[in-house]
């Protein structure tokens, strides 16, 4: 199966180079994906520019009708899409179903914005004058999405762009192009006007750079690593692009002395080892009060020993593979770093190669204890199933440790004390705060994003996402029949 670009409503033909798409669970080849060039990007942008002018004139409720139909087809094909996702990305099938559901939810939610897209009306300071602001589409937007959530994040970006009246070029991750191919088929089937939705496969250095540098691409929305995001911002800034970045995280679960420890363990396990720790919201630090540290550690170890590891298509498996061999090597390198720093490796810390696991990319769920807040394993994003336990003596110290990293995406606190909870949700310097839940589980109708090194102030999801894909236009209508000068003719 060869995956080729979807440009101007057609599947691109012609000679091109292709690279293999591998199942991380067993190494089997699933497909081949086109490695596109700058010329492919130019063709997609040309089509998008022409299409967008007409698309912007379609009434927003009519644009929304396409999203309702996209959501319907995604719901109808939910199991098929989930299986495709699990095979190419590796997350367990129940998580695959959840991710597809997130895309379905986003389709219906953003379709509702077709009858809102609210602006504002406000009194004028002058007589017989009307003042209002409206949202206007920006034009052509470029979407660069990661491999760990190959459909959810794409819908966070593409659906608000569409309902707002923009056309888009989507560059999915090379590791997970099959979900983009499936979504392009849905775009084609619902009859989106040619050129409104374009999918261009390829590398970030070739396709991503060409999108950022193209004069007719007005917005770039990127989700990925902080290092790459910084380069996107730098390059985009030179071209005066609007750049929306959602990047890394070093998320912590705080467990206070009065917490429900069983609930806390549930939250930690799900947040740390779901998606094999390959979430920007994954829990990689547990900040625990000294009075319950030993008990929590014991409970975690008991539960970690029961985690089933393997191919995510097996309904009994709870932890799937990591994405590729390079990820395995990176994760494993941090184990040595942690040991050298003086952390205590309690369990895990190994690449799993027994039996069928040797065919895929599996890393043992890992727990370090006696970790100091300034250690690299407590500061840097590992992006794998590795958790560090950090002991503290108070809520104030816990908050200080939580905030003492360069990222600010998600945080969590387990406590029964309402006063502690309210202080924590106020003082935790992250874009998302959970109470008595893990660090994952964002819902599509609230803004998603973070502070500091996690982002640059924009948000995916919720109404806030529309700010990325629209410009505010202020409109003044003077029906006085004479020239009235604001701030001057007000006496």
Tab-separated table of C-alpha atoms in Angstrom:
chain	number	residue	atom	x	y	z
A	1	UNK	CA	0.000	0.000	0.000
A	2	UNK	CA	1.442	3.336	-1.088
A	3	UNK	CA	0.243	6.498	0.602
A	4	UNK	CA	0.377	9.540	-1.627
A	5	UNK	CA	-0.580	13.176	-1.217
A	6	UNK	CA	-4.136	14.510	-1.351
A	7	UNK	CA	-3.927	17.852	-3.158
A	8	UNK	CA	-6.739	19.875	-4.714
A	9	UNK	CA	-9.209	17.059	-4.191
A	10	UNK	CA	-7.070	14.489	-6.035
A	11	UNK	CA	-4.623	11.776	-5.057
A	12	UNK	CA	-1.249	12.779	-6.405
A	13	UNK	CA	0.352	10.570	-9.032
A	14	UNK	CA	3.801	10.519	-10.603
A	15	UNK	CA	7.251	9.437	-9.613
A	16	UNK	CA	8.366	9.997	-6.020
A	17	UNK	CA	10.475	8.449	-3.308
A	18	UNK	CA	8.781	6.469	-0.554
A	19	UNK	CA	9.736	5.271	2.911
A	20	UNK	CA	8.401	2.345	4.919
A	21	UNK	CA	5.778	2.674	7.661
A	22	UNK	CA	6.433	0.077	10.362
A	23	UNK	CA	4.262	-1.387	13.095
A	24	UNK	CA	6.150	-0.599	16.329
A	25	UNK	CA	4.642	-3.663	17.987
A	26	UNK	CA	6.267	-6.195	15.662
A	27	UNK	CA	8.358	-4.405	13.029
A	28	UNK	CA	6.099	-5.430	10.162
A	29	UNK	CA	5.749	-3.055	7.234
A	30	UNK	CA	2.270	-1.565	7.034
A	31	UNK	CA	2.644	0.746	4.051
A	32	UNK	CA	4.951	3.044	2.153
A	33	UNK	CA	4.545	6.799	2.379
A	34	UNK	CA	5.525	9.462	-0.126
A	35	UNK	CA	8.431	11.701	0.800
A	36	UNK	CA	7.297	14.940	-0.742
A	37	UNK	CA	9.282	17.903	-2.013
A	38	UNK	CA	8.986	21.669	-1.996
A	39	UNK	CA	7.231	21.418	-5.362
A	40	UNK	CA	4.497	19.288	-3.784
A	41	UNK	CA	4.017	21.920	-1.090
A	42	UNK	CA	3.858	24.664	-3.715
A	43	UNK	CA	1.121	22.749	-5.557
A	44	UNK	CA	-0.869	22.284	-2.359
A	45	UNK	CA	-0.592	25.948	-1.398
A	46	UNK	CA	-1.616	27.081	-4.878
A	47	UNK	CA	-4.732	24.917	-4.669
A	48	UNK	CA	-5.488	26.084	-1.120
A	49	UNK	CA	-5.203	29.782	-2.009
A	50	UNK	CA	-7.741	29.439	-4.817
A	51	UNK	CA	-10.107	27.289	-2.773
A	52	UNK	CA	-9.989	29.449	0.341
A	53	UNK	CA	-11.348	32.537	-1.356
A	54	UNK	CA	-14.543	30.677	-2.252
A	55	UNK	CA	-14.649	28.717	1.009
A	56	UNK	CA	-14.594	31.915	3.068
A	57	UNK	CA	-17.771	33.046	1.291
A	58	UNK	CA	-19.662	29.882	2.232
A	59	UNK	CA	-21.878	30.737	5.245
A	60	UNK	CA	-20.315	29.392	8.419
A	61	UNK	CA	-23.323	27.167	9.259
A	62	UNK	CA	-22.912	25.556	5.821
A	63	UNK	CA	-19.198	25.050	6.434
A	64	UNK	CA	-20.184	23.421	9.708
A	65	UNK	CA	-22.409	20.927	7.882
A	66	UNK	CA	-19.271	19.347	6.431
A	67	UNK	CA	-17.887	18.880	9.943
A	68	UNK	CA	-21.102	17.222	11.080
A	69	UNK	CA	-20.760	14.793	8.191
A	70	UNK	CA	-17.063	14.199	8.931
A	71	UNK	CA	-17.968	13.447	12.542
A	72	UNK	CA	-20.702	11.058	11.428
A	73	UNK	CA	-18.325	9.098	9.202
A	74	UNK	CA	-15.667	8.983	11.903
A	75	UNK	CA	-18.238	7.626	14.340
A	76	UNK	CA	-19.379	5.051	11.794
A	77	UNK	CA	-15.771	3.934	11.197
A	78	UNK	CA	-14.552	4.315	14.766
A	79	UNK	CA	-13.347	0.741	15.214
A	80	UNK	CA	-11.564	0.663	11.862
A	81	UNK	CA	-9.830	3.970	12.566
A	82	UNK	CA	-8.828	2.831	16.056
A	83	UNK	CA	-7.250	-0.328	14.690
A	84	UNK	CA	-5.323	1.586	12.033
A	85	UNK	CA	-4.116	3.980	14.731
A	86	UNK	CA	-2.984	1.215	17.069
A	87	UNK	CA	-1.123	-0.630	14.327
A	88	UNK	CA	0.859	2.375	13.160
A	89	UNK	CA	1.406	4.152	16.494
A	90	UNK	CA	1.365	1.328	19.039
A	91	UNK	CA	-0.990	2.622	21.743
A	92	UNK	CA	-3.348	0.000	23.122
A	93	UNK	CA	-6.651	-0.411	21.329
A	94	UNK	CA	-8.810	1.088	24.082
A	95	UNK	CA	-6.683	4.237	23.902
A	96	UNK	CA	-6.977	4.161	20.112
A	97	UNK	CA	-10.752	4.138	20.418
A	98	UNK	CA	-10.561	7.008	22.892
A	99	UNK	CA	-8.420	9.072	20.563
A	100	UNK	CA	-10.782	8.558	17.636
A	101	UNK	CA	-13.663	9.549	19.906
A	102	UNK	CA	-11.806	12.750	20.694
A	103	UNK	CA	-11.743	13.529	16.988
A	104	UNK	CA	-15.454	12.783	16.709
A	105	UNK	CA	-16.166	15.074	19.642
A	106	UNK	CA	-14.106	17.842	18.070
A	107	UNK	CA	-15.978	17.527	14.774
A	108	UNK	CA	-19.343	18.022	16.442
A	109	UNK	CA	-18.101	20.703	18.821
A	110	UNK	CA	-16.492	22.820	16.123
A	111	UNK	CA	-19.487	22.291	13.867
A	112	UNK	CA	-21.506	24.019	16.582
A	113	UNK	CA	-19.204	27.022	16.238
A	114	UNK	CA	-20.573	27.450	12.740
A	115	UNK	CA	-23.636	29.031	14.343
A	116	UNK	CA	-21.610	31.023	16.843
A	117	UNK	CA	-18.166	32.340	15.881
A	118	UNK	CA	-19.172	35.129	18.203
A	119	UNK	CA	-17.870	38.645	17.865
A	120	UNK	CA	-18.889	41.611	20.015
A	121	UNK	CA	-21.089	44.640	19.720
A	122	UNK	CA	-20.329	47.609	21.911
A	123	UNK	CA	-21.683	51.153	22.333
A	124	UNK	CA	-19.875	53.855	20.422
A	125	UNK	CA	-18.738	57.008	22.185
A	126	UNK	CA	-20.360	59.009	19.371
A	127	UNK	CA	-24.036	59.464	18.534
A	128	UNK	CA	-25.544	57.628	15.585
A	129	UNK	CA	-22.593	55.323	15.266
A	130	UNK	CA	-22.479	51.517	15.579
A	131	UNK	CA	-19.396	49.512	16.665
A	132	UNK	CA	-18.721	45.806	16.493
A	133	UNK	CA	-15.950	43.230	16.075
A	134	UNK	CA	-16.133	40.041	14.022
A	135	UNK	CA	-13.896	37.055	13.384
A	136	UNK	CA	-12.416	36.876	9.881
A	137	UNK	CA	-10.565	33.915	8.337
A	138	UNK	CA	-6.851	34.361	7.820
A	139	UNK	CA	-6.380	32.380	4.597
A	140	UNK	CA	-4.170	29.319	4.190
A	141	UNK	CA	-2.838	27.580	7.293
A	142	UNK	CA	-0.157	24.945	7.693
A	143	UNK	CA	-0.626	22.149	10.218
A	144	UNK	CA	2.295	20.072	11.503
A	145	UNK	CA	1.184	17.197	13.733
A	146	UNK	CA	3.055	14.567	15.806
A	147	UNK	CA	2.970	10.787	15.767
A	148	UNK	CA	1.733	10.212	19.332
A	149	UNK	CA	-1.817	11.491	18.694
A	150	UNK	CA	-2.086	11.201	14.913
A	151	UNK	CA	-5.798	11.936	14.638
A	152	UNK	CA	-6.833	13.831	17.796
A	153	UNK	CA	-4.299	16.639	17.457
A	154	UNK	CA	-4.983	16.897	13.740
A	155	UNK	CA	-8.680	17.470	14.447
A	156	UNK	CA	-7.870	20.035	17.151
A	157	UNK	CA	-6.182	22.058	14.424
A	158	UNK	CA	-7.983	21.337	11.160
A	159	UNK	CA	-11.602	21.537	12.325
A	160	UNK	CA	-11.470	25.059	13.823
A	161	UNK	CA	-9.479	26.154	10.768
A	162	UNK	CA	-12.203	24.839	8.477
A	163	UNK	CA	-15.215	26.236	10.301
A	164	UNK	CA	-13.523	29.643	10.478
A	165	UNK	CA	-13.231	29.752	6.685
A	166	UNK	CA	-9.603	28.797	6.081
A	167	UNK	CA	-8.019	26.197	3.814
A	168	UNK	CA	-5.200	24.042	5.152
A	169	UNK	CA	-2.160	21.971	4.262
A	170	UNK	CA	-1.555	19.184	6.767
A	171	UNK	CA	1.842	17.545	7.211
A	172	UNK	CA	1.447	14.493	9.450
A	173	UNK	CA	4.364	12.744	11.114
A	174	UNK	CA	6.204	10.342	8.817
A	175	UNK	CA	5.837	7.572	11.425
A	176	UNK	CA	2.022	7.764	11.391
A	177	UNK	CA	0.723	8.719	7.934
A	178	UNK	CA	-2.039	6.129	7.725
A	179	UNK	CA	-4.433	8.072	9.928
A	180	UNK	CA	-3.929	11.136	7.738
A	181	UNK	CA	-4.673	9.001	4.696
A	182	UNK	CA	-7.886	7.746	6.330
A	183	UNK	CA	-8.936	11.287	7.211
A	184	UNK	CA	-8.190	12.519	3.677
A	185	UNK	CA	-10.499	9.799	2.347
A	186	UNK	CA	-13.217	11.112	4.657
A	187	UNK	CA	-12.599	14.701	3.499
A	188	UNK	CA	-12.975	13.460	-0.074
A	189	UNK	CA	-16.105	11.457	0.668
A	190	UNK	CA	-17.978	14.296	2.360
A	191	UNK	CA	-17.281	16.478	-0.657
A	192	UNK	CA	-15.150	19.219	0.832
A	193	UNK	CA	-14.435	21.623	-2.031
A	194	UNK	CA	-11.215	20.766	-3.840
A	195	UNK	CA	-8.212	22.486	-2.324
A	196	UNK	CA	-9.782	23.284	1.042
A	197	UNK	CA	-8.152	20.286	2.745
A	198	UNK	CA	-4.750	19.087	1.545
A	199	UNK	CA	-2.484	16.386	2.977
A	200	UNK	CA	1.218	16.424	2.091
A	201	UNK	CA	3.422	13.661	3.459
A	202	UNK	CA	7.127	14.005	4.098
A	203	UNK	CA	9.855	15.130	6.435
A	204	UNK	CA	9.842	18.209	8.600
A	205	UNK	CA	13.057	19.472	7.079
A	206	UNK	CA	11.621	19.339	3.549
A	207	UNK	CA	7.845	19.707	3.767
A	208	UNK	CA	7.620	21.536	7.086
A	209	UNK	CA	10.247	24.084	6.121
A	210	UNK	CA	8.627	24.684	2.736
A	211	UNK	CA	5.280	25.349	4.441
A	212	UNK	CA	6.786	27.769	6.930
A	213	UNK	CA	8.687	29.681	4.262
A	214	UNK	CA	5.855	29.899	1.743
A	215	UNK	CA	4.576	33.452	1.484
A	216	UNK	CA	0.940	32.361	1.088
A	217	UNK	CA	0.812	30.230	4.254
A	218	UNK	CA	-0.249	32.722	6.900
A	219	UNK	CA	-0.442	30.504	9.989
A	220	UNK	CA	1.615	27.559	11.201
A	221	UNK	CA	0.211	25.375	13.977
A	222	UNK	CA	2.824	22.972	15.315
A	223	UNK	CA	2.789	20.247	17.950
A	224	UNK	CA	6.043	18.487	18.758
A	225	UNK	CA	9.270	18.813	20.690
A	226	UNK	CA	10.389	22.064	22.265
A	227	UNK	CA	13.643	22.071	20.292
A	228	UNK	CA	11.846	21.731	16.969
A	229	UNK	CA	9.147	24.187	18.015
A	230	UNK	CA	11.764	26.799	18.785
A	231	UNK	CA	13.162	26.400	15.275
A	232	UNK	CA	9.658	26.687	13.805
A	233	UNK	CA	9.104	29.909	15.751
A	234	UNK	CA	12.459	31.328	14.662
A	235	UNK	CA	11.934	30.547	10.994
A	236	UNK	CA	8.297	31.610	11.035
A	237	UNK	CA	9.154	34.845	12.791
A	238	UNK	CA	11.410	35.839	9.934
A	239	UNK	CA	8.411	35.580	7.628
A	240	UNK	CA	5.997	37.303	10.051
A	241	UNK	CA	3.819	34.218	10.359
A	242	UNK	CA	1.342	33.641	13.136
A	243	UNK	CA	2.897	30.646	14.915
A	244	UNK	CA	1.006	28.430	17.357
A	245	UNK	CA	3.208	26.040	19.332
A	246	UNK	CA	2.291	23.144	21.625
A	247	UNK	CA	5.454	21.448	22.799
A	248	UNK	CA	6.946	19.477	25.659
A	249	UNK	CA	6.005	18.748	29.226
A	250	UNK	CA	7.541	17.490	32.465
A	251	UNK	CA	4.300	16.895	34.280
A	252	UNK	CA	3.940	16.047	37.953
A	253	UNK	CA	1.394	14.373	40.172
A	254	UNK	CA	1.471	15.774	43.709
A	255	UNK	CA	0.370	13.318	46.401
A	256	UNK	CA	-0.307	14.919	49.784
A	257	UNK	CA	-0.369	13.126	53.129
A	258	UNK	CA	-4.186	13.147	53.230
A	259	UNK	CA	-4.646	11.737	49.713
A	260	UNK	CA	-6.622	8.657	48.761
A	261	UNK	CA	-3.566	6.587	47.867
A	262	UNK	CA	-5.464	3.958	45.879
A	263	UNK	CA	-6.911	6.690	43.718
A	264	UNK	CA	-3.520	8.357	43.414
A	265	UNK	CA	-1.913	5.122	42.241
A	266	UNK	CA	-4.656	4.677	39.641
A	267	UNK	CA	-4.015	8.195	38.373
A	268	UNK	CA	-0.236	7.795	38.298
A	269	UNK	CA	-0.313	4.482	36.445
A	270	UNK	CA	-2.702	5.771	33.796
A	271	UNK	CA	-0.832	9.040	33.333
A	272	UNK	CA	2.676	7.567	33.366
A	273	UNK	CA	2.295	4.363	31.385
A	274	UNK	CA	-0.669	5.004	29.100
A	275	UNK	CA	0.614	5.424	25.530
A	276	UNK	CA	3.856	3.987	26.964
A	277	UNK	CA	4.555	7.404	28.464
A	278	UNK	CA	4.606	9.045	25.034
A	279	UNK	CA	2.249	11.898	25.819
A	280	UNK	CA	3.127	15.535	26.249
A	281	UNK	CA	0.860	15.322	29.324
A	282	UNK	CA	2.384	12.112	30.694
A	283	UNK	CA	3.214	12.001	34.394
A	284	UNK	CA	6.990	11.718	34.652
A	285	UNK	CA	7.348	13.058	38.213
A	286	UNK	CA	5.503	12.048	41.371
A	287	UNK	CA	5.972	14.650	44.112
A	288	UNK	CA	4.961	12.872	47.296
A	289	UNK	CA	4.697	13.985	50.921
A	290	UNK	CA	7.264	12.294	53.165
A	291	UNK	CA	4.567	10.855	55.454
A	292	UNK	CA	3.141	8.626	52.686
A	293	UNK	CA	6.177	8.200	50.428
A	294	UNK	CA	7.048	4.637	51.492
A	295	UNK	CA	3.476	3.428	51.324
A	296	UNK	CA	2.868	5.019	47.924
A	297	UNK	CA	6.084	3.551	46.547
A	298	UNK	CA	5.109	0.075	47.741
A	299	UNK	CA	1.645	0.348	46.217
A	300	UNK	CA	3.053	1.591	42.916
A	301	UNK	CA	5.503	-1.293	42.689
A	302	UNK	CA	2.777	-3.839	43.373
A	303	UNK	CA	0.596	-2.410	40.631
A	304	UNK	CA	3.449	-1.958	38.143
A	305	UNK	CA	4.304	-5.647	38.416
A	306	UNK	CA	0.808	-6.464	37.152
A	307	UNK	CA	0.993	-4.290	34.034
A	308	UNK	CA	0.684	-6.354	30.862
A	309	UNK	CA	3.022	-5.342	28.039
A	310	UNK	CA	2.694	-6.215	24.383
A	311	UNK	CA	0.924	-5.576	21.097
A	312	UNK	CA	-1.790	-2.983	21.613
A	313	UNK	CA	-4.219	-4.976	19.467
A	314	UNK	CA	-4.467	-7.453	22.353
A	315	UNK	CA	-7.364	-6.254	24.528
A	316	UNK	CA	-5.614	-7.492	27.682
A	317	UNK	CA	-2.473	-5.403	27.135
A	318	UNK	CA	-2.101	-2.164	29.112
A	319	UNK	CA	1.293	-0.913	27.878
A	320	UNK	CA	2.228	-1.008	24.211
A	321	UNK	CA	5.489	-0.312	22.392
A	322	UNK	CA	7.301	2.975	21.963
A	323	UNK	CA	7.364	4.400	18.471
A	324	UNK	CA	10.773	3.267	17.144
A	325	UNK	CA	14.302	2.136	17.925
A	326	UNK	CA	15.555	5.696	18.318
A	327	UNK	CA	12.973	6.251	21.060
A	328	UNK	CA	14.124	3.084	22.816
A	329	UNK	CA	17.715	4.285	22.763
A	330	UNK	CA	16.813	7.740	24.042
A	331	UNK	CA	14.745	6.364	26.918
A	332	UNK	CA	17.462	3.892	27.847
A	333	UNK	CA	20.124	6.605	27.852
A	334	UNK	CA	18.229	8.411	30.610
A	335	UNK	CA	18.377	5.319	32.816
A	336	UNK	CA	22.148	5.573	32.927
A	337	UNK	CA	21.885	9.325	33.526
A	338	UNK	CA	19.583	8.724	36.477
A	339	UNK	CA	21.910	6.149	38.002
A	340	UNK	CA	24.919	8.420	37.598
A	341	UNK	CA	23.026	11.247	39.288
A	342	UNK	CA	22.400	9.057	42.333
A	343	UNK	CA	18.745	8.173	41.842
A	344	UNK	CA	17.629	4.722	42.989
A	345	UNK	CA	16.332	2.535	40.141
A	346	UNK	CA	13.622	0.455	41.815
A	347	UNK	CA	12.150	-1.400	38.862
A	348	UNK	CA	12.422	-1.437	35.080
A	349	UNK	CA	15.174	0.328	33.234
A	350	UNK	CA	15.452	-2.319	30.504
A	351	UNK	CA	14.629	-2.829	26.855
A	352	UNK	CA	12.317	-5.853	26.700
A	353	UNK	CA	13.479	-8.551	24.283
A	354	UNK	CA	11.844	-11.771	25.473
A	355	UNK	CA	9.789	-13.767	22.961
A	356	UNK	CA	7.593	-11.720	20.660
A	357	UNK	CA	8.622	-8.516	22.435
A	358	UNK	CA	11.976	-8.733	20.635
A	359	UNK	CA	10.189	-8.005	17.351
A	360	UNK	CA	8.947	-4.618	18.545
A	361	UNK	CA	10.043	-1.574	20.525
A	362	UNK	CA	9.190	-2.295	24.147
A	363	UNK	CA	10.515	-0.609	27.263
A	364	UNK	CA	9.849	-1.825	30.788
A	365	UNK	CA	7.772	0.541	32.952
A	366	UNK	CA	10.408	2.173	35.140
A	367	UNK	CA	10.429	3.765	38.584
A	368	UNK	CA	13.201	5.843	40.127
A	369	UNK	CA	13.045	6.902	43.766
A	370	UNK	CA	15.187	9.208	45.911
A	371	UNK	CA	15.193	11.648	43.021
A	372	UNK	CA	16.251	15.255	43.615
A	373	UNK	CA	14.342	18.040	41.840
A	374	UNK	CA	17.401	19.297	39.969
A	375	UNK	CA	18.405	15.928	38.507
A	376	UNK	CA	18.195	15.674	34.725
A	377	UNK	CA	15.675	12.836	34.941
A	378	UNK	CA	13.458	15.245	36.922
A	379	UNK	CA	14.011	18.164	34.562
A	380	UNK	CA	14.156	16.845	31.008
A	381	UNK	CA	11.402	15.270	28.932
A	382	UNK	CA	12.180	11.563	28.492
A	383	UNK	CA	8.996	10.692	26.570
A	384	UNK	CA	8.745	7.122	27.729
A	385	UNK	CA	7.460	4.976	30.601
A	386	UNK	CA	9.801	6.405	33.233
A	387	UNK	CA	8.668	7.975	36.525
A	388	UNK	CA	10.701	9.744	39.214
A	389	UNK	CA	9.575	9.878	42.866
A	390	UNK	CA	10.503	13.122	44.620
A	391	UNK	CA	9.911	13.470	48.371
A	392	UNK	CA	8.733	16.783	49.879
A	393	UNK	CA	7.709	18.003	53.326
A	394	UNK	CA	4.874	20.430	52.540
A	395	UNK	CA	2.415	21.648	49.935
A	396	UNK	CA	4.509	24.768	49.437
A	397	UNK	CA	7.580	22.692	48.646
A	398	UNK	CA	5.550	20.468	46.330
A	399	UNK	CA	4.355	23.477	44.351
A	400	UNK	CA	7.880	24.873	44.184
A	401	UNK	CA	9.203	21.552	42.844
A	402	UNK	CA	6.358	21.280	40.352
A	403	UNK	CA	7.065	24.776	39.013
A	404	UNK	CA	10.830	24.320	38.976
A	405	UNK	CA	11.078	23.017	35.409
A	406	UNK	CA	11.149	24.802	32.064
A	407	UNK	CA	7.823	23.307	31.002
A	408	UNK	CA	4.299	24.131	32.117
A	409	UNK	CA	1.726	21.883	30.495
A	410	UNK	CA	-0.105	19.741	33.050
A	411	UNK	CA	-0.079	19.137	36.796
A	412	UNK	CA	-2.152	17.211	39.303
A	413	UNK	CA	-2.788	17.111	43.026
A	414	UNK	CA	-4.327	14.361	45.128
A	415	UNK	CA	-5.704	15.652	48.419
A	416	UNK	CA	-8.881	15.681	50.496
A	417	UNK	CA	-8.163	19.160	51.887
A	418	UNK	CA	-10.130	21.791	49.990
A	419	UNK	CA	-7.831	24.561	51.193
A	420	UNK	CA	-4.766	22.785	49.805
A	421	UNK	CA	-6.587	22.090	46.577
A	422	UNK	CA	-7.540	25.715	46.017
A	423	UNK	CA	-4.043	26.960	46.830
A	424	UNK	CA	-2.561	24.403	44.449
A	425	UNK	CA	-4.840	25.166	41.511
A	426	UNK	CA	-3.983	28.855	41.970
A	427	UNK	CA	-0.221	28.464	42.313
A	428	UNK	CA	0.654	25.578	39.973
A	429	UNK	CA	2.237	27.173	36.912
A	430	UNK	CA	0.734	24.964	34.230
A	431	UNK	CA	-1.885	25.438	31.562
A	432	UNK	CA	-3.875	22.453	32.846
A	433	UNK	CA	-4.468	21.442	36.483
A	434	UNK	CA	-6.195	18.248	37.605
A	435	UNK	CA	-7.525	17.577	41.086
A	436	UNK	CA	-7.754	13.949	42.254
A	437	UNK	CA	-7.015	12.760	38.732
A	438	UNK	CA	-3.833	12.133	36.752
A	439	UNK	CA	-2.124	14.549	34.394
A	440	UNK	CA	-4.008	13.342	31.317
A	441	UNK	CA	-7.632	13.514	30.269
A	442	UNK	CA	-8.185	16.882	28.595
A	443	UNK	CA	-11.628	17.454	27.103
A	444	UNK	CA	-12.083	19.111	23.731
A	445	UNK	CA	-14.274	22.019	24.860
A	446	UNK	CA	-11.572	23.538	27.101
A	447	UNK	CA	-8.326	25.172	25.927
A	448	UNK	CA	-5.327	22.835	25.665
A	449	UNK	CA	-1.793	24.138	26.043
A	450	UNK	CA	0.747	25.325	28.545
A	451	UNK	CA	3.085	27.943	29.894
A	452	UNK	CA	6.830	28.548	29.702
A	453	UNK	CA	8.655	26.088	27.408
A	454	UNK	CA	5.463	24.248	26.575
A	455	UNK	CA	4.010	26.860	24.253
A	456	UNK	CA	3.870	30.432	23.056
A	457	UNK	CA	0.510	31.542	24.396
A	458	UNK	CA	-1.856	29.967	21.893
A	459	UNK	CA	-4.201	27.075	22.635
A	460	UNK	CA	-5.595	24.073	20.814
A	461	UNK	CA	-9.163	22.949	21.527
A	462	UNK	CA	-12.097	24.896	22.900
A	463	UNK	CA	-13.228	28.278	21.620
A	464	UNK	CA	-9.678	29.519	22.238
A	465	UNK	CA	-8.534	27.502	19.213
A	466	UNK	CA	-10.451	29.878	16.966
A	467	UNK	CA	-8.054	32.662	17.953
A	468	UNK	CA	-5.289	30.868	16.060
A	469	UNK	CA	-7.269	30.686	12.824
A	470	UNK	CA	-9.075	34.020	12.806
A	471	UNK	CA	-8.249	37.694	12.828
A	472	UNK	CA	-10.321	40.208	14.755
A	473	UNK	CA	-11.860	42.834	12.490
A	474	UNK	CA	-13.339	45.956	14.117
A	475	UNK	CA	-16.144	47.629	12.186
A	476	UNK	CA	-17.545	51.152	12.729
A	477	UNK	CA	-20.729	52.246	10.977
A	478	UNK	CA	-21.492	55.957	11.211
A	479	UNK	CA	-25.052	56.843	10.184
A	480	UNK	CA	-25.005	60.402	11.463
A	481	UNK	CA	-24.521	61.853	7.987
A	482	UNK	CA	-21.525	63.909	9.072
A	483	UNK	CA	-17.858	63.370	9.905
A	484	UNK	CA	-17.427	62.445	13.561
A	485	UNK	CA	-13.935	62.178	14.986
A	486	UNK	CA	-13.373	59.666	17.761
A	487	UNK	CA	-11.878	61.099	20.969
A	488	UNK	CA	-12.313	64.640	19.598
A	489	UNK	CA	-15.983	65.229	18.810
A	490	UNK	CA	-17.189	63.727	22.069
A	491	UNK	CA	-18.097	66.907	23.937
